[in-house]
JSON list of N, CA, C and O in Angstrom, two decimals:
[
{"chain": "A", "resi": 1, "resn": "UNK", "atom": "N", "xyz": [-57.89, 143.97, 84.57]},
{"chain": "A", "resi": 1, "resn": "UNK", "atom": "CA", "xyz": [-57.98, 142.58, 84.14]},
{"chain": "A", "resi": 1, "resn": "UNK", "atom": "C", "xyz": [-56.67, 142.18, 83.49]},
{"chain": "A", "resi": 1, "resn": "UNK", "atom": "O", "xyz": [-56.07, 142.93, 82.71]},
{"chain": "A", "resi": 2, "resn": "UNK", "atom": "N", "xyz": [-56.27, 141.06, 83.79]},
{"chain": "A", "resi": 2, "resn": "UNK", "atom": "CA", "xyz": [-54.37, 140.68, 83.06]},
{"chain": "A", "resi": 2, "resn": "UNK", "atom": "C", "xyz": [-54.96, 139.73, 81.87]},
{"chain": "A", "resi": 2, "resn": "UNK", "atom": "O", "xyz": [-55.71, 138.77, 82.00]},
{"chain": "A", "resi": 3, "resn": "UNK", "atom": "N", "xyz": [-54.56, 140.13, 81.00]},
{"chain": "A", "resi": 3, "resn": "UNK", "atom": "CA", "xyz": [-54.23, 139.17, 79.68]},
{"chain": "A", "resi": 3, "resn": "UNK", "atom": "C", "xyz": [-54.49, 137.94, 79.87]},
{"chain": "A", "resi": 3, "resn": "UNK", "atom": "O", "xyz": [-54.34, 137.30, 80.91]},
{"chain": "A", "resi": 4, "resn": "UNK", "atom": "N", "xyz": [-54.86, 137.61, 78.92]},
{"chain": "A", "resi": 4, "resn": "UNK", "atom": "CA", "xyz": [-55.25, 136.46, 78.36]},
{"chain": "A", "resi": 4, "resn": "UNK", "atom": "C", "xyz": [-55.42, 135.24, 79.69]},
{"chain": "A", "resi": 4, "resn": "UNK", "atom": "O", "xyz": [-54.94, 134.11, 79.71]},
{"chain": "A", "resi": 5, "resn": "UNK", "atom": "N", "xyz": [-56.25, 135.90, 80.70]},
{"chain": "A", "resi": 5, "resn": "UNK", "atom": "CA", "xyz": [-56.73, 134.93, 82.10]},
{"chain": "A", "resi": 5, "resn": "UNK", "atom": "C", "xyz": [-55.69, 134.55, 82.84]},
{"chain": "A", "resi": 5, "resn": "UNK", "atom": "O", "xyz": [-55.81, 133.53, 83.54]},
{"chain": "A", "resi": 6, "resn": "UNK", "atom": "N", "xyz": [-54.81, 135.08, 82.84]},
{"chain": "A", "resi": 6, "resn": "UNK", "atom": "CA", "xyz": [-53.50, 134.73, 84.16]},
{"chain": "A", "resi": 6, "resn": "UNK", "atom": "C", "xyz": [-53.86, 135.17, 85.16]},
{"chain": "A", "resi": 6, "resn": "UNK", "atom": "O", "xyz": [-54.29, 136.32, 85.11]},
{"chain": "A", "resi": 7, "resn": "UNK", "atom": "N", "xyz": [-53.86, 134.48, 86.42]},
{"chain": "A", "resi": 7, "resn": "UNK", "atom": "CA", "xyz": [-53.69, 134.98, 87.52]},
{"chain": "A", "resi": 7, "resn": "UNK", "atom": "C", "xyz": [-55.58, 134.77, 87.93]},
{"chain": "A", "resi": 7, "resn": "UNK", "atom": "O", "xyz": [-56.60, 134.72, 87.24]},
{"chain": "A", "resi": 8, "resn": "UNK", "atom": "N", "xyz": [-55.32, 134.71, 89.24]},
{"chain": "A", "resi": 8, "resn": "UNK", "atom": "CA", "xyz": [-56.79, 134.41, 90.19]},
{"chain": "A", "resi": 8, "resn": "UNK", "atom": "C", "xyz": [-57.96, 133.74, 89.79]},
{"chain": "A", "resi": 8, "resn": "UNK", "atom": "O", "xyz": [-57.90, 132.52, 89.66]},
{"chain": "A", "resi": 9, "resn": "UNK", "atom": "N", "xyz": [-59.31, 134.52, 89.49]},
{"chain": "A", "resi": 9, "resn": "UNK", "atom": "CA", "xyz": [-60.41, 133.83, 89.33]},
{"chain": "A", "resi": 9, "resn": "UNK", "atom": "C", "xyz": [-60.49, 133.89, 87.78]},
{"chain": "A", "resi": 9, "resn": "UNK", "atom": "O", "xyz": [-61.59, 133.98, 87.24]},
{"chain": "A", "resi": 10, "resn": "UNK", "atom": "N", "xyz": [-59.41, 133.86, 87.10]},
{"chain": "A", "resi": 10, "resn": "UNK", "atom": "CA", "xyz": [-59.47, 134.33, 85.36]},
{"chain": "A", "resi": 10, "resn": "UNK", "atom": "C", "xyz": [-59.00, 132.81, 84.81]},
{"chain": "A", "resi": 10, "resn": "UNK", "atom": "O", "xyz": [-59.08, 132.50, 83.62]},
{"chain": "A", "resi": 11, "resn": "UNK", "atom": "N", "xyz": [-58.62, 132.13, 85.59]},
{"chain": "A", "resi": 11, "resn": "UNK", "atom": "CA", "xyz": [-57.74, 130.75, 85.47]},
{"chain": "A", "resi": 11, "resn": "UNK", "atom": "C", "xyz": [-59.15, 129.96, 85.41]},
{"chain": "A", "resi": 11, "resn": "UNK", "atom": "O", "xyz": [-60.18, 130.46, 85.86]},
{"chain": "A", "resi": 12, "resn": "UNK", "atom": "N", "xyz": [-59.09, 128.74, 84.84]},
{"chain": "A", "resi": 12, "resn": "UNK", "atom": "CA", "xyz": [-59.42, 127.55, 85.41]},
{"chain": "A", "resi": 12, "resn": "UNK", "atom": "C", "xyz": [-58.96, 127.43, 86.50]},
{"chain": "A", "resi": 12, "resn": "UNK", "atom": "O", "xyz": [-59.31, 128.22, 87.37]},
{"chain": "A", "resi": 13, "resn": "UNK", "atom": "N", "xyz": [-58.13, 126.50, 86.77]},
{"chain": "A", "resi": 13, "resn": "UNK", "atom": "CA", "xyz": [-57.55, 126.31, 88.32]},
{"chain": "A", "resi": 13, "resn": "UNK", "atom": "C", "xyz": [-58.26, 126.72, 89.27]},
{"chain": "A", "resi": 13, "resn": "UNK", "atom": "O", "xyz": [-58.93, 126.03, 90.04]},
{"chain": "A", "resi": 14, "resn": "UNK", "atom": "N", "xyz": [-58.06, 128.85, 89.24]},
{"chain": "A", "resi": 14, "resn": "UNK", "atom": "CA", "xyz": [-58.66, 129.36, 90.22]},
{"chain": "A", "resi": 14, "resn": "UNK", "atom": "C", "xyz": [-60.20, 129.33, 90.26]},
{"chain": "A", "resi": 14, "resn": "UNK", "atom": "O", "xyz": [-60.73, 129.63, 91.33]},
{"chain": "A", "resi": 15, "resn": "UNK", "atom": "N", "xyz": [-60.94, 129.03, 89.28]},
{"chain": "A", "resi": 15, "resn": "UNK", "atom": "CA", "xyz": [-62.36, 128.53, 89.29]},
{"chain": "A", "resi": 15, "resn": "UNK", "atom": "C", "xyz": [-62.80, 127.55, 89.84]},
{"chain": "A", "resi": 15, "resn": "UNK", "atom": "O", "xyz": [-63.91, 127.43, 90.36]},
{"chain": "A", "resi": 16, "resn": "UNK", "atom": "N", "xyz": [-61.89, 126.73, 89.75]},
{"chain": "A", "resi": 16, "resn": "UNK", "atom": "CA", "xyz": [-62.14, 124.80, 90.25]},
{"chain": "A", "resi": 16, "resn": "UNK", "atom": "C", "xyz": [-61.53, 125.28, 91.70]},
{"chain": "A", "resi": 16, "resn": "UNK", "atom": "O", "xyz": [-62.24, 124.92, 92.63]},
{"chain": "A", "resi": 17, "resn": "UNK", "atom": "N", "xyz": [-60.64, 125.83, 91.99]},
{"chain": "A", "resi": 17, "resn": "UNK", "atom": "CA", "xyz": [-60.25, 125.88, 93.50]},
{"chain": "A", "resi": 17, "resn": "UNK", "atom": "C", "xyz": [-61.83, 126.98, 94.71]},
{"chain": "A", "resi": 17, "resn": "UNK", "atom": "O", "xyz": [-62.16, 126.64, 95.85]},
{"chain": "A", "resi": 18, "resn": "UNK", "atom": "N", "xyz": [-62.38, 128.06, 94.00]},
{"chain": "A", "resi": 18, "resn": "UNK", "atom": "CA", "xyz": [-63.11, 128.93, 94.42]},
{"chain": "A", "resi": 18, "resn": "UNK", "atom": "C", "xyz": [-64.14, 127.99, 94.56]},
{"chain": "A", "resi": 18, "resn": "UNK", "atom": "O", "xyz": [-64.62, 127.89, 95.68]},
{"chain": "A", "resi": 19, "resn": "UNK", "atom": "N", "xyz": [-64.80, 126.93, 93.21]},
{"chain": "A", "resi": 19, "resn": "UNK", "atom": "CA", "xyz": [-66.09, 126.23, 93.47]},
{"chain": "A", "resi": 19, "resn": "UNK", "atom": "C", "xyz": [-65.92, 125.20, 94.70]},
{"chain": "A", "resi": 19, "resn": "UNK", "atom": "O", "xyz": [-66.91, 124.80, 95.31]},
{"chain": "A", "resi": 20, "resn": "UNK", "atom": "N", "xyz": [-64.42, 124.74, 95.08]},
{"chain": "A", "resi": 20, "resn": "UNK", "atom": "CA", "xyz": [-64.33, 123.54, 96.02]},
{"chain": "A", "resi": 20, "resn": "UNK", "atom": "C", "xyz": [-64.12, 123.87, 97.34]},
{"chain": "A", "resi": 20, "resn": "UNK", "atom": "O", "xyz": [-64.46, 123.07, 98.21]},
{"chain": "A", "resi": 21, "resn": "UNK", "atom": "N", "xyz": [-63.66, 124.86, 97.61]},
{"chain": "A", "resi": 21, "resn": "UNK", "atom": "CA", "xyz": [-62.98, 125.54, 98.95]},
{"chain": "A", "resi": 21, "resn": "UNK", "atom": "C", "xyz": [-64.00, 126.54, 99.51]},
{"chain": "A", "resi": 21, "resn": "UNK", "atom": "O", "xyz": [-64.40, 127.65, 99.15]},
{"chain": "A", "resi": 22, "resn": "UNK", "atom": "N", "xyz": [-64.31, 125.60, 100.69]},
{"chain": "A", "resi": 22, "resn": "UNK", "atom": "CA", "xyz": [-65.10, 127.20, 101.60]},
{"chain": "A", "resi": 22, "resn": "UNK", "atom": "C", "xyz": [-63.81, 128.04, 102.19]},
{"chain": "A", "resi": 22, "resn": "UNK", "atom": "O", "xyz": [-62.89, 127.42, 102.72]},
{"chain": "A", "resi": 23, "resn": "UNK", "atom": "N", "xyz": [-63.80, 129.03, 102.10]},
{"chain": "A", "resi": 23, "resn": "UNK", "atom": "CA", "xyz": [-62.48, 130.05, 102.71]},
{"chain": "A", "resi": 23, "resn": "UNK", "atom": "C", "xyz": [-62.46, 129.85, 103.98]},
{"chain": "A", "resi": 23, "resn": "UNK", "atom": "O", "xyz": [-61.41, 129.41, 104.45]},
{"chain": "A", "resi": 24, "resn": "UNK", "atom": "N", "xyz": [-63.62, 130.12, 104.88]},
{"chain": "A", "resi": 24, "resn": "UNK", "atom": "CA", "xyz": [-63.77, 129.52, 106.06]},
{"chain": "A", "resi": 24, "resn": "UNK", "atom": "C", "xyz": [-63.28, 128.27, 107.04]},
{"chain": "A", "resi": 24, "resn": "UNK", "atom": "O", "xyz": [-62.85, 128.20, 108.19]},
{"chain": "A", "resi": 25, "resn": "UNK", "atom": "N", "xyz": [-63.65, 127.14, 105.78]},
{"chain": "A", "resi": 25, "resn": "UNK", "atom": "CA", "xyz": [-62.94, 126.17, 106.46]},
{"chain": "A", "resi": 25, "resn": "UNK", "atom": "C", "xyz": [-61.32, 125.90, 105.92]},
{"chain": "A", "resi": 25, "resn": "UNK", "atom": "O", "xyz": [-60.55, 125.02, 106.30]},
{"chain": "A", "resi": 26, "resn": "UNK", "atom": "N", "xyz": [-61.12, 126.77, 105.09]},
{"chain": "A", "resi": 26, "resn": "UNK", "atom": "CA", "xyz": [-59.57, 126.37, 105.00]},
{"chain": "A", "resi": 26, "resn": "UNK", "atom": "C", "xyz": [-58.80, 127.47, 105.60]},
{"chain": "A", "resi": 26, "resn": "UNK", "atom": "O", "xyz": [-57.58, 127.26, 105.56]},
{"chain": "A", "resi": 27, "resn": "UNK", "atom": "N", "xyz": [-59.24, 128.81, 106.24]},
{"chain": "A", "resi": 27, "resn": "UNK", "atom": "CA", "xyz": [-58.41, 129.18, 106.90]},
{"chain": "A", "resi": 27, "resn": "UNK", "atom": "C", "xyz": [-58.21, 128.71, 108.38]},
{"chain": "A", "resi": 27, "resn": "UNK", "atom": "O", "xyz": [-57.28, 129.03, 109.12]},
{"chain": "A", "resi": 28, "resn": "UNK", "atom": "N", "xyz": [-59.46, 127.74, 108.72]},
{"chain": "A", "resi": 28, "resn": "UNK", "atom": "CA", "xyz": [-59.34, 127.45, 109.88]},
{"chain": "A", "resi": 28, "resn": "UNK", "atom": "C", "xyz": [-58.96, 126.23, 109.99]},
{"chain": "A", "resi": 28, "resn": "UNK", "atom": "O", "xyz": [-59.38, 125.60, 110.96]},
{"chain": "A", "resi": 29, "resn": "UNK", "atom": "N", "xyz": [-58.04, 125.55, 108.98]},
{"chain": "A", "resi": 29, "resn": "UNK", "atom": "CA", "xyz": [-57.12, 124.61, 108.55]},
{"chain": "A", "resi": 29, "resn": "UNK", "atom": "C", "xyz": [-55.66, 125.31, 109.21]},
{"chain": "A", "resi": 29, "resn": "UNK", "atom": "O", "xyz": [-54.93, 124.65, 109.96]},
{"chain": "A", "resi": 30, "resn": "UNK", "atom": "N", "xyz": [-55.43, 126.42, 108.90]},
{"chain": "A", "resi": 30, "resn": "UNK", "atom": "CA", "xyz": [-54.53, 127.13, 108.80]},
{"chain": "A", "resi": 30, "resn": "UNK", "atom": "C", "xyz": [-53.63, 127.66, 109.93]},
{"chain": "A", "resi": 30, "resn": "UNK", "atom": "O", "xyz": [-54.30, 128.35, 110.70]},
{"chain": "A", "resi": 31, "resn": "UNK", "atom": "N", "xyz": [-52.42, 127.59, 110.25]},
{"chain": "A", "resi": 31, "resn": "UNK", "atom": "CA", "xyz": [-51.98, 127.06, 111.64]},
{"chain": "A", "resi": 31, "resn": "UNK", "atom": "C", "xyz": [-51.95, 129.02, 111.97]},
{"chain": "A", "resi": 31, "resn": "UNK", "atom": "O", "xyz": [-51.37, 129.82, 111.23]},
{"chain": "A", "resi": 32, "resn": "UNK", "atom": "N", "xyz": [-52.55, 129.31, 112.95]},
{"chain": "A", "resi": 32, "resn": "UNK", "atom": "CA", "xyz": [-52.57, 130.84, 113.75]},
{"chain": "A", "resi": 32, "resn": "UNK", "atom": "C", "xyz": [-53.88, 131.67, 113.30]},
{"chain": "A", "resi": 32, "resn": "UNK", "atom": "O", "xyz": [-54.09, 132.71, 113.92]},
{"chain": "A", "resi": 33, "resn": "UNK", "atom": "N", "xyz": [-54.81, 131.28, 112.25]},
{"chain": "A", "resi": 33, "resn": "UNK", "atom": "CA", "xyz": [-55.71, 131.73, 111.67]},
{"chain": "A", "resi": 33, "resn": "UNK", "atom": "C", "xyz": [-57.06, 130.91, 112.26]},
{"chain": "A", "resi": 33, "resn": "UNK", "atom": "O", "xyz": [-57.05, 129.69, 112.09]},
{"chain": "A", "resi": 34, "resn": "UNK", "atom": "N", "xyz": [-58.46, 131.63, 113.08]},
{"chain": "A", "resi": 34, "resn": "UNK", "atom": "CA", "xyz": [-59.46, 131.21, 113.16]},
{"chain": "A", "resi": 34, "resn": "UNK", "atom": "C", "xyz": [-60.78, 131.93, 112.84]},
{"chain": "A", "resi": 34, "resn": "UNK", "atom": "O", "xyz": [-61.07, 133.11, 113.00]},
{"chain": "A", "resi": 35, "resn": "UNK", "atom": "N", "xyz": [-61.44, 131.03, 112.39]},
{"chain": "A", "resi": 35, "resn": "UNK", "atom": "CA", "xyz": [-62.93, 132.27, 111.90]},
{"chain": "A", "resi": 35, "resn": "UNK", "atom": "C", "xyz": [-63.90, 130.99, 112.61]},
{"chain": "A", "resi": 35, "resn": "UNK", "atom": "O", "xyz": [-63.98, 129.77, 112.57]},
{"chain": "A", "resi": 36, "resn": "UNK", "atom": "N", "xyz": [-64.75, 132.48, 113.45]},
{"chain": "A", "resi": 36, "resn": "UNK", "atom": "CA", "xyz": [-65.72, 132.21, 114.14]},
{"chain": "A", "resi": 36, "resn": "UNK", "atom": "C", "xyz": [-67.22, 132.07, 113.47]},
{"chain": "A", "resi": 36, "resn": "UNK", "atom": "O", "xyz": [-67.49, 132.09, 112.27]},
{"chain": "A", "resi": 37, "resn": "UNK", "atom": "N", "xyz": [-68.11, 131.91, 114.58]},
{"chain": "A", "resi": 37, "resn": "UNK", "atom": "CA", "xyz": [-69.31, 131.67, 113.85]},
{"chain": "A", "resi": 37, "resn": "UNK", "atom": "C", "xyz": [-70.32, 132.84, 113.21]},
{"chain": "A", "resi": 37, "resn": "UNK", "atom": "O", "xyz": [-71.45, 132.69, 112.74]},
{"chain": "A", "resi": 38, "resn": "UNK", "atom": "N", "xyz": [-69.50, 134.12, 113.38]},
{"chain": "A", "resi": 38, "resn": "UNK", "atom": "CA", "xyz": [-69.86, 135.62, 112.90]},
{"chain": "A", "resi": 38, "resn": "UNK", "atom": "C", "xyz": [-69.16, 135.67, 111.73]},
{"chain": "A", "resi": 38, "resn": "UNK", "atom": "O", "xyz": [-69.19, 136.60, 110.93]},
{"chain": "A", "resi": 39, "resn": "UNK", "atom": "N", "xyz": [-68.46, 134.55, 111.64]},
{"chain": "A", "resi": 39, "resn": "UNK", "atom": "CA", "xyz": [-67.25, 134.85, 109.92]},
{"chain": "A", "resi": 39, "resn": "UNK", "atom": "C", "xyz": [-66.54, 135.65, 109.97]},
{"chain": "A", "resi": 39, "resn": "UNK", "atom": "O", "xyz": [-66.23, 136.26, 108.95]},
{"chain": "A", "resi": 40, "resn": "UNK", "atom": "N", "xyz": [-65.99, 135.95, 111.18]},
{"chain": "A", "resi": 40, "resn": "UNK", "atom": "CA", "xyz": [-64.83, 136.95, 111.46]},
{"chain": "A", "resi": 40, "resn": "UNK", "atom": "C", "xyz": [-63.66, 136.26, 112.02]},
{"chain": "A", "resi": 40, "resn": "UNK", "atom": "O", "xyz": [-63.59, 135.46, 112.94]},
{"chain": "A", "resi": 41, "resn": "UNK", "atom": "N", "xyz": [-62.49, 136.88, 111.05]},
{"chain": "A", "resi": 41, "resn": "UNK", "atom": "CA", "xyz": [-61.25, 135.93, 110.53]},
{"chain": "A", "resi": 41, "resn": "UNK", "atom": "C", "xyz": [-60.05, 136.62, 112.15]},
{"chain": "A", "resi": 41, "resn": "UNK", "atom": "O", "xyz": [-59.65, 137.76, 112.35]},
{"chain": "A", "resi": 42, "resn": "UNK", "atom": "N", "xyz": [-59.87, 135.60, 112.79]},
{"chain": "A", "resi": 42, "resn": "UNK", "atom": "CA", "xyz": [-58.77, 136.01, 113.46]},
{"chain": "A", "resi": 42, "resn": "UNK", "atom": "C", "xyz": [-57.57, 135.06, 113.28]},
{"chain": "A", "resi": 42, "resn": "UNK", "atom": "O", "xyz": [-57.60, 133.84, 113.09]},
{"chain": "A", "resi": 43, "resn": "UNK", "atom": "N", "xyz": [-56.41, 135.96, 113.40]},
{"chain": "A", "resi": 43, "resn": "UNK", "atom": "CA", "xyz": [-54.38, 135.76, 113.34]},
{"chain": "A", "resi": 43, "resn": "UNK", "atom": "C", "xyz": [-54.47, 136.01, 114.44]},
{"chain": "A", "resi": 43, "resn": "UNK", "atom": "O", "xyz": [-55.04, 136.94, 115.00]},
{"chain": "A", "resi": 44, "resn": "UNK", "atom": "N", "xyz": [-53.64, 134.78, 115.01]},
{"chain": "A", "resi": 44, "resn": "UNK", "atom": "CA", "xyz": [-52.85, 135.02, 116.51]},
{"chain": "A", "resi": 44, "resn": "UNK", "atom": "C", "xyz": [-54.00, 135.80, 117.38]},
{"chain": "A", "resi": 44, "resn": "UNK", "atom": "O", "xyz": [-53.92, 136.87, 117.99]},
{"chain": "A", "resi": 45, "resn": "UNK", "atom": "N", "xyz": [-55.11, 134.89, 117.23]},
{"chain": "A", "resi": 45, "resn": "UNK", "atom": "CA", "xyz": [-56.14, 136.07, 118.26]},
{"chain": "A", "resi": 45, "resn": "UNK", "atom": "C", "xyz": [-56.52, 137.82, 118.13]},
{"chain": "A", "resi": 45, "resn": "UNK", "atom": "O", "xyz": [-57.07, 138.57, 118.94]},
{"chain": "A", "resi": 46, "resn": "UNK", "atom": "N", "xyz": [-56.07, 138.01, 117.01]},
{"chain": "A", "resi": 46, "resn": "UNK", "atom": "CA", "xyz": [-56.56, 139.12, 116.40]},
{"chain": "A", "resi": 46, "resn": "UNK", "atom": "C", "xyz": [-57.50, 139.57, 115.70]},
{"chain": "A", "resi": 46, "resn": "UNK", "atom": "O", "xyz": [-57.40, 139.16, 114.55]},
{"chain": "A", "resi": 47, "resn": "UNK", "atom": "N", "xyz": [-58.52, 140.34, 115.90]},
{"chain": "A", "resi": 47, "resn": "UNK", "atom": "CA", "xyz": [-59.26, 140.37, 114.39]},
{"chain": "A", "resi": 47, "resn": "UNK", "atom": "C", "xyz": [-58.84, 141.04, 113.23]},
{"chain": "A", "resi": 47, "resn": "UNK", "atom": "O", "xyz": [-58.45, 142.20, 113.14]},
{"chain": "A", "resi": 48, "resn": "UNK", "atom": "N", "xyz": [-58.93, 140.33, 112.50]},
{"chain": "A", "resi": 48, "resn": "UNK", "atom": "CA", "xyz": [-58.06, 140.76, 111.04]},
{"chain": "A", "resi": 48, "resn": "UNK", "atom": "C", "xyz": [-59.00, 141.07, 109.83]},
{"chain": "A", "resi": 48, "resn": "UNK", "atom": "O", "xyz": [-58.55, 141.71, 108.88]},
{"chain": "A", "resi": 49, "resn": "UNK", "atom": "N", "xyz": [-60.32, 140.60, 109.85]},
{"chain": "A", "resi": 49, "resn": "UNK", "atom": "CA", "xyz": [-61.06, 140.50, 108.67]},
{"chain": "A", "resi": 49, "resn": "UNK", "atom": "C", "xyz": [-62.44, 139.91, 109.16]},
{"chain": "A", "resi": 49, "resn": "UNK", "atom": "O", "xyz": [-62.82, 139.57, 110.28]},
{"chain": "A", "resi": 50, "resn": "UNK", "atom": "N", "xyz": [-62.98, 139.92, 108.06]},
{"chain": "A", "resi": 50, "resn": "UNK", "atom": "CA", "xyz": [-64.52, 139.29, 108.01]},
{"chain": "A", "resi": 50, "resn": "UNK", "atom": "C", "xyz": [-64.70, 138.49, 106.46]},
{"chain": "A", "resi": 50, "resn": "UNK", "atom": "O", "xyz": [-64.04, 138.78, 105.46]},
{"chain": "A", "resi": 51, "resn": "UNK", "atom": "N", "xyz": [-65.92, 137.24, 106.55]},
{"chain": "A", "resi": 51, "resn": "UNK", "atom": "CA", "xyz": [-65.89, 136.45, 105.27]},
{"chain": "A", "resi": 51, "resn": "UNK", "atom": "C", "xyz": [-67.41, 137.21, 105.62]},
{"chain": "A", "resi": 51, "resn": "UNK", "atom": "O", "xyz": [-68.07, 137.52, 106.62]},
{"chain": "A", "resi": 52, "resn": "UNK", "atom": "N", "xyz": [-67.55, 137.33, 103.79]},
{"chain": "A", "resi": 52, "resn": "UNK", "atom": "CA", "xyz": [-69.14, 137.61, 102.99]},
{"chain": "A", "resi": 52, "resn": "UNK", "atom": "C", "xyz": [-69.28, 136.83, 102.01]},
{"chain": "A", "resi": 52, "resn": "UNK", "atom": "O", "xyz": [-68.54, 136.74, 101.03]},
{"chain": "A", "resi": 53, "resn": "UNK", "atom": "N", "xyz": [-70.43, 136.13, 102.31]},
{"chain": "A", "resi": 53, "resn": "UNK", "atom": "CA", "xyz": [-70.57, 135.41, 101.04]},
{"chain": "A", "resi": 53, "resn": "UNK", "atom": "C", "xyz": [-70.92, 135.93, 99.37]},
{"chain": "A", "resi": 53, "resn": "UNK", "atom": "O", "xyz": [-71.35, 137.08, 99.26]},
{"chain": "A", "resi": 54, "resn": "UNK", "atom": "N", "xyz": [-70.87, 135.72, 99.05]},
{"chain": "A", "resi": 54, "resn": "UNK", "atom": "CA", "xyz": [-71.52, 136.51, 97.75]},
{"chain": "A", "resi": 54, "resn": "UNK", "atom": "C", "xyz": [-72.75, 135.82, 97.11]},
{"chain": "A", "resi": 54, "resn": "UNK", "atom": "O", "xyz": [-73.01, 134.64, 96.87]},
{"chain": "A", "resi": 55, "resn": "UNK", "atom": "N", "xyz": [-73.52, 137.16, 96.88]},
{"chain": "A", "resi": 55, "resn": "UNK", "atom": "CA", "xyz": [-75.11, 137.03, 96.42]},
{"chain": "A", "resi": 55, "resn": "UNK", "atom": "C", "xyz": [-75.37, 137.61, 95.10]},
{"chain": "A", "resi": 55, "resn": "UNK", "atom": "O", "xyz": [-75.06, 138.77, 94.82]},
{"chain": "A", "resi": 56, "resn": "UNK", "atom": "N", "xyz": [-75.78, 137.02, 94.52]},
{"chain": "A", "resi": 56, "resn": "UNK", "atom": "CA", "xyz": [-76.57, 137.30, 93.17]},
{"chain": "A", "resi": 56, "resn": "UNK", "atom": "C", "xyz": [-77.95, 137.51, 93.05]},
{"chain": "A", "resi": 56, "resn": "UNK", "atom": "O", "xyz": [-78.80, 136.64, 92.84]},
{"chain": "A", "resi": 57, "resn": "UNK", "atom": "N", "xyz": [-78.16, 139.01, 93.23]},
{"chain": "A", "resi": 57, "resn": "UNK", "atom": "CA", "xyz": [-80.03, 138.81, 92.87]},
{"chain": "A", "resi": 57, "resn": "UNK", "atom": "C", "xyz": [-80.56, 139.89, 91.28]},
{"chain": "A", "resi": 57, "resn": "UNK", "atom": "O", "xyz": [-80.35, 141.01, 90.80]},
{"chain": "A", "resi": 58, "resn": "UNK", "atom": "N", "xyz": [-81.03, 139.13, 91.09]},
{"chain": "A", "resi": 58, "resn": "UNK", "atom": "CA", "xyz": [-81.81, 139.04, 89.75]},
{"chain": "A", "resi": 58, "resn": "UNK", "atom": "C", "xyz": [-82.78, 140.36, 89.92]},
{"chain": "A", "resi": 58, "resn": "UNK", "atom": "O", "xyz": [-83.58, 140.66, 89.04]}
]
């Protein structure tokens, strides 16, 4: 964890950016980057990754 909330989801900023942004649709904003309807992230027609949402159970 970095000091005193610098950097990523420790920020404001990065809180207000995580609650507004589906990753999904902004990588597929993103010029060479597409994610399909399996949430699997392709570069230049590559597969590169997968999106998971995140779950909270009680």
């Amino acid at each position: 964890m970095t000091k005193d909330g610098f950097g990523g989801a420790n920020t404001r900023t990065g809180l207000v950016f995580e609650g507004k942004t589906d990753l999904a649709t902004f990588l597929n904003s993103q010029q060479s980057y597409k994610v399909n309807n399996q949430n699997e992230v392709f570069y230049n027609d590559d597969l590169v990754g997968q999106i998971f949402k995140k779950t909270c159970f009680l």
